[in-house]
mmCIF file of C-alpha atoms in Angstrom:
data_model
loop_
_atom_site.group_PDB
_atom_site.id
_atom_site.type_symbol
_atom_site.label_atom_id
_atom_site.label_comp_id
_atom_site.label_asym_id
_atom_site.label_seq_id
_atom_site.Cartn_x
_atom_site.Cartn_y
_atom_site.Cartn_z
ATOM 1 C CA MET A 24 -41.657 233.097 90.973
ATOM 2 C CA ASN A 25 -43.052 235.069 93.895
ATOM 3 C CA ALA A 26 -41.908 235.091 97.489
ATOM 4 C CA THR A 27 -42.335 237.088 100.663
ATOM 5 C CA ALA A 28 -39.857 238.435 103.166
ATOM 6 C CA HIS A 29 -40.510 239.672 106.665
ATOM 7 C CA LEU A 30 -37.779 242.007 107.910
ATOM 8 C CA VAL A 31 -37.449 243.008 111.541
ATOM 9 C CA PHE A 32 -35.095 245.943 111.938
ATOM 10 C CA ASP A 33 -33.403 244.826 115.127
ATOM 11 C CA ARG A 34 -29.795 244.374 116.194
ATOM 12 C CA ALA A 35 -29.525 240.959 114.497
ATOM 13 C CA TYR A 36 -30.725 242.402 111.177
ATOM 14 C CA TYR A 37 -28.204 245.250 111.304
ATOM 15 C CA GLU A 38 -25.392 242.870 112.259
ATOM 16 C CA SER A 39 -26.082 240.676 109.228
ATOM 17 C CA ASN A 40 -26.467 243.806 107.074
ATOM 18 C CA TYR A 41 -23.079 245.107 108.241
ATOM 19 C CA ASP A 42 -21.395 241.747 107.701
ATOM 20 C CA ALA A 43 -22.767 241.515 104.153
ATOM 21 C CA TRP A 44 -21.705 245.095 103.449
ATOM 22 C CA LEU A 45 -18.217 244.400 104.792
ATOM 23 C CA ARG A 46 -17.767 241.235 102.696
ATOM 24 C CA HIS A 47 -19.357 242.370 99.461
ATOM 25 C CA ARG A 48 -19.410 246.162 99.216
ATOM 26 C CA ALA A 49 -16.742 247.767 101.388
ATOM 27 C CA LYS A 50 -13.543 248.570 99.570
ATOM 28 C CA LEU A 51 -10.934 249.440 102.200
ATOM 29 C CA ARG A 52 -12.881 248.856 105.442
ATOM 30 C CA PRO A 53 -11.820 245.173 105.716
ATOM 31 C CA TYR A 54 -8.191 246.346 105.737
ATOM 32 C CA ALA A 55 -8.657 249.278 108.140
ATOM 33 C CA VAL A 56 -7.012 247.503 111.091
ATOM 34 C CA TYR A 57 -3.972 246.540 109.001
ATOM 35 C CA LEU A 58 -3.655 250.044 107.554
ATOM 36 C CA SER A 59 -3.844 251.613 111.001
ATOM 37 C CA LEU A 60 -1.204 249.187 112.328
ATOM 38 C CA ALA A 61 1.016 250.085 109.365
ATOM 39 C CA LEU A 62 0.560 253.781 110.168
ATOM 40 C CA LEU A 63 1.392 253.087 113.808
ATOM 41 C CA ALA A 64 4.516 251.083 112.901
ATOM 42 C CA PHE A 65 5.610 253.772 110.443
ATOM 43 C CA GLY A 66 5.323 256.350 113.220
ATOM 44 C CA VAL A 67 7.391 254.277 115.643
ATOM 45 C CA ILE A 68 10.078 253.722 113.000
ATOM 46 C CA MET A 69 10.136 257.441 112.146
ATOM 47 C CA ALA A 70 10.368 258.446 115.801
ATOM 48 C CA PHE A 71 13.425 256.261 116.358
ATOM 49 C CA ALA A 72 15.101 256.471 112.943
ATOM 50 C CA PHE A 73 14.886 260.266 112.656
ATOM 51 C CA ARG A 74 15.442 261.396 116.227
ATOM 52 C CA ALA A 75 15.711 265.048 115.202
ATOM 53 C CA GLN A 76 12.164 264.803 113.795
ATOM 54 C CA TRP A 77 10.734 262.570 116.532
ATOM 55 C CA PHE A 78 7.611 264.708 116.812
ATOM 56 C CA VAL A 79 6.532 263.763 113.261
ATOM 57 C CA GLY A 80 6.839 260.105 114.237
ATOM 58 C CA VAL A 81 4.750 260.721 117.351
ATOM 59 C CA LEU A 82 2.065 262.358 115.193
ATOM 60 C CA PHE A 83 1.981 259.253 112.977
ATOM 61 C CA VAL A 84 1.768 257.036 116.080
ATOM 62 C CA CYS A 85 -1.150 259.105 117.390
ATOM 63 C CA ALA A 86 -2.881 258.935 114.012
ATOM 64 C CA GLY A 87 -2.314 255.166 113.928
ATOM 65 C CA ILE A 88 -3.775 254.709 117.416
ATOM 66 C CA TYR A 89 -6.794 256.847 116.513
ATOM 67 C CA GLU A 90 -7.391 254.906 113.286
ATOM 68 C CA LEU A 91 -6.974 251.586 115.101
ATOM 69 C CA ILE A 92 -9.605 252.524 117.690
ATOM 70 C CA GLU A 93 -11.830 253.818 114.881
ATOM 71 C CA ALA A 94 -11.462 250.553 112.936
ATOM 72 C CA LEU A 95 -12.027 248.299 115.938
ATOM 73 C CA THR A 96 -15.180 250.111 117.068
ATOM 74 C CA HIS A 97 -16.732 250.903 113.674
ATOM 75 C CA LYS A 98 -19.104 247.931 113.554
ATOM 76 C CA SER A 99 -20.555 248.472 117.027
ATOM 77 C CA ARG A 100 -20.925 252.229 116.490
ATOM 78 C CA TRP A 101 -22.605 251.670 113.088
ATOM 79 C CA ILE A 102 -25.029 249.073 114.469
ATOM 80 C CA ASN A 103 -25.808 251.083 117.610
ATOM 81 C CA ALA A 104 -26.573 254.181 115.527
ATOM 82 C CA ARG A 105 -29.022 252.239 113.337
ATOM 83 C CA VAL A 106 -30.702 250.504 116.265
ATOM 84 C CA LYS A 107 -31.070 253.842 118.054
ATOM 85 C CA ALA A 108 -32.510 255.528 114.934
ATOM 86 C CA THR A 109 -35.039 252.742 114.268
ATOM 87 C CA ARG A 110 -38.317 252.910 116.114
ATOM 88 C CA GLU A 111 -39.184 249.913 118.258
ATOM 89 C CA ASN A 112 -40.732 246.893 116.575
ATOM 90 C CA LYS A 113 -40.121 248.274 113.075
ATOM 91 C CA THR A 114 -40.983 245.581 110.573
ATOM 92 C CA VAL A 115 -41.443 245.530 106.825
ATOM 93 C CA ASP A 116 -43.207 242.881 104.797
ATOM 94 C CA MET A 117 -42.031 242.456 101.220
ATOM 95 C CA GLN A 118 -43.560 240.822 98.213
ATOM 96 C CA LEU A 119 -40.771 239.778 95.869
ATOM 97 C CA SER A 120 -41.237 238.989 92.205
ATOM 98 C CA GLU A 121 -38.953 238.802 89.199
ATOM 99 C CA THR A 122 -39.811 242.386 88.212
ATOM 100 C CA GLU A 123 -40.633 244.298 91.393
ATOM 101 C CA LEU A 124 -40.371 244.582 95.126
ATOM 102 C CA THR A 125 -43.429 245.711 97.110
ATOM 103 C CA THR A 126 -42.925 246.848 100.687
ATOM 104 C CA THR A 127 -45.560 247.265 103.363
ATOM 105 C CA SER A 128 -45.016 248.606 106.861
ATOM 106 C CA SER A 129 -47.196 250.248 109.485
ATOM 107 C CA VAL A 130 -46.488 253.675 107.966
ATOM 108 C CA ALA A 131 -45.896 253.113 104.257
ATOM 109 C CA HIS A 132 -46.585 251.006 101.200
ATOM 110 C CA GLY A 133 -44.581 251.134 98.005
ATOM 111 C CA THR A 134 -43.454 249.292 94.915
ATOM 112 C CA ILE A 135 -40.002 249.462 93.374
ATOM 113 C CA GLN A 136 -39.207 248.029 89.972
ATOM 114 C CA ILE A 137 -36.115 245.824 90.009
ATOM 115 C CA ASP A 138 -34.823 247.905 87.077
ATOM 116 C CA ALA A 139 -34.645 250.887 89.454
ATOM 117 C CA PHE A 140 -31.699 249.363 91.291
ATOM 118 C CA SER A 141 -28.328 250.407 89.956
ATOM 119 C CA ASP A 142 -26.667 247.338 91.415
ATOM 120 C CA ILE A 143 -27.700 243.991 92.826
ATOM 121 C CA ILE A 144 -25.068 242.267 94.923
ATOM 122 C CA PRO A 145 -25.855 238.633 95.731
ATOM 123 C CA ALA A 146 -24.347 237.060 98.811
ATOM 124 C CA PRO A 147 -24.649 233.519 100.154
ATOM 125 C CA ASP A 148 -26.763 234.736 103.061
ATOM 126 C CA GLY A 149 -28.706 237.570 101.403
ATOM 127 C CA VAL A 150 -28.790 240.189 98.686
ATOM 128 C CA CYS A 151 -28.007 243.915 98.632
ATOM 129 C CA LEU A 152 -30.183 246.035 96.361
ATOM 130 C CA ILE A 153 -28.504 249.351 95.579
ATOM 131 C CA PRO A 154 -30.732 252.145 94.222
ATOM 132 C CA GLU A 155 -29.542 255.043 92.047
ATOM 133 C CA SER A 156 -29.954 257.246 95.125
ATOM 134 C CA GLY A 157 -31.096 256.647 98.651
ATOM 135 C CA VAL A 158 -30.598 253.841 101.092
ATOM 136 C CA SER A 159 -29.671 250.348 99.956
ATOM 137 C CA ILE A 160 -31.904 247.430 100.879
ATOM 138 C CA TYR A 161 -30.490 244.278 102.410
ATOM 139 C CA ILE A 162 -32.683 241.170 102.305
ATOM 140 C CA PRO A 163 -31.361 238.231 104.346
ATOM 141 C CA ALA A 164 -32.047 234.887 102.672
ATOM 142 C CA ALA A 165 -33.391 233.514 105.957
ATOM 143 C CA THR A 166 -36.326 235.958 105.846
ATOM 144 C CA VAL A 167 -37.623 234.787 102.452
ATOM 145 C CA GLU A 168 -40.511 232.323 102.173
ATOM 146 C CA PRO A 169 -40.611 229.882 100.538
ATOM 147 C CA THR A 170 -36.945 229.291 101.264
ATOM 148 C CA ASP A 171 -36.263 227.697 97.885
ATOM 149 C CA ALA A 172 -37.503 230.847 96.073
ATOM 150 C CA PHE A 173 -34.683 233.134 97.206
ATOM 151 C CA ARG A 174 -31.850 231.999 94.926
ATOM 152 C CA PRO A 175 -34.012 231.757 91.749
ATOM 153 C CA LEU A 176 -35.316 235.292 92.366
ATOM 154 C CA VAL A 177 -31.824 236.701 92.811
ATOM 155 C CA ASP A 178 -30.693 234.854 89.683
ATOM 156 C CA ALA A 179 -33.652 236.307 87.756
ATOM 157 C CA TRP A 180 -32.832 239.812 88.990
ATOM 158 C CA MET A 181 -29.206 239.386 87.938
ATOM 159 C CA ALA A 182 -30.229 238.029 84.527
ATOM 160 C CA ALA A 183 -32.605 240.960 83.999
ATOM 161 C CA ARG A 184 -29.823 243.422 84.831
ATOM 162 C CA SER A 185 -27.401 241.783 82.427
ATOM 163 C CA GLY A 186 -29.992 241.776 79.661
ATOM 164 C CA GLY A 187 -30.329 238.046 79.425
#
C-alpha cells in the first residue's frame, strides 16, 4: 500500500512531535515536575530537620526550584528552538510504501529504506521513525493520504521489523 504525507514544519507540527515524544519515547521527562517537587520538599525538610546544616537544605531547595522551572518551561523552549531553526514555509512531501520512505523538499530529495530505522514507535496520532544515527522522523497520522492507509503502513513496517 502506498500513501503520501505532506509535512509543514510549523509550531503545530513541533507541538504534536513533542507530545508524541513525551508520551512514547521520553523516559523520565514526564516525571520531571514530580522529581523537582520531591527535591524541593527534601530541601525544606533538611533545612528544618537539621538546623546546623541548614545551608545544605537551602541548596536542595534552590536545585528543586531550578529543576521545577526547567521542567515547566522545557516544552516551550524546545518548540521555540525548533521553530526558530526552521526556515519559513519549510515543507516536505513524503511517499510512503511498505519498504521505503521517499522525501522531497525544495532543497533535497532522498529515499530511506524502512530497514534503516532502528526503531519504529507507533502512536495513535502518528509514528516516530528512529534511525541508527541522526534525527528521528515524526509523521502525524493526519498528514497521510489516503487516511485509511496510515495504520496498515505502520503495521507493515512493524511486521517487517519483527521478521513476520
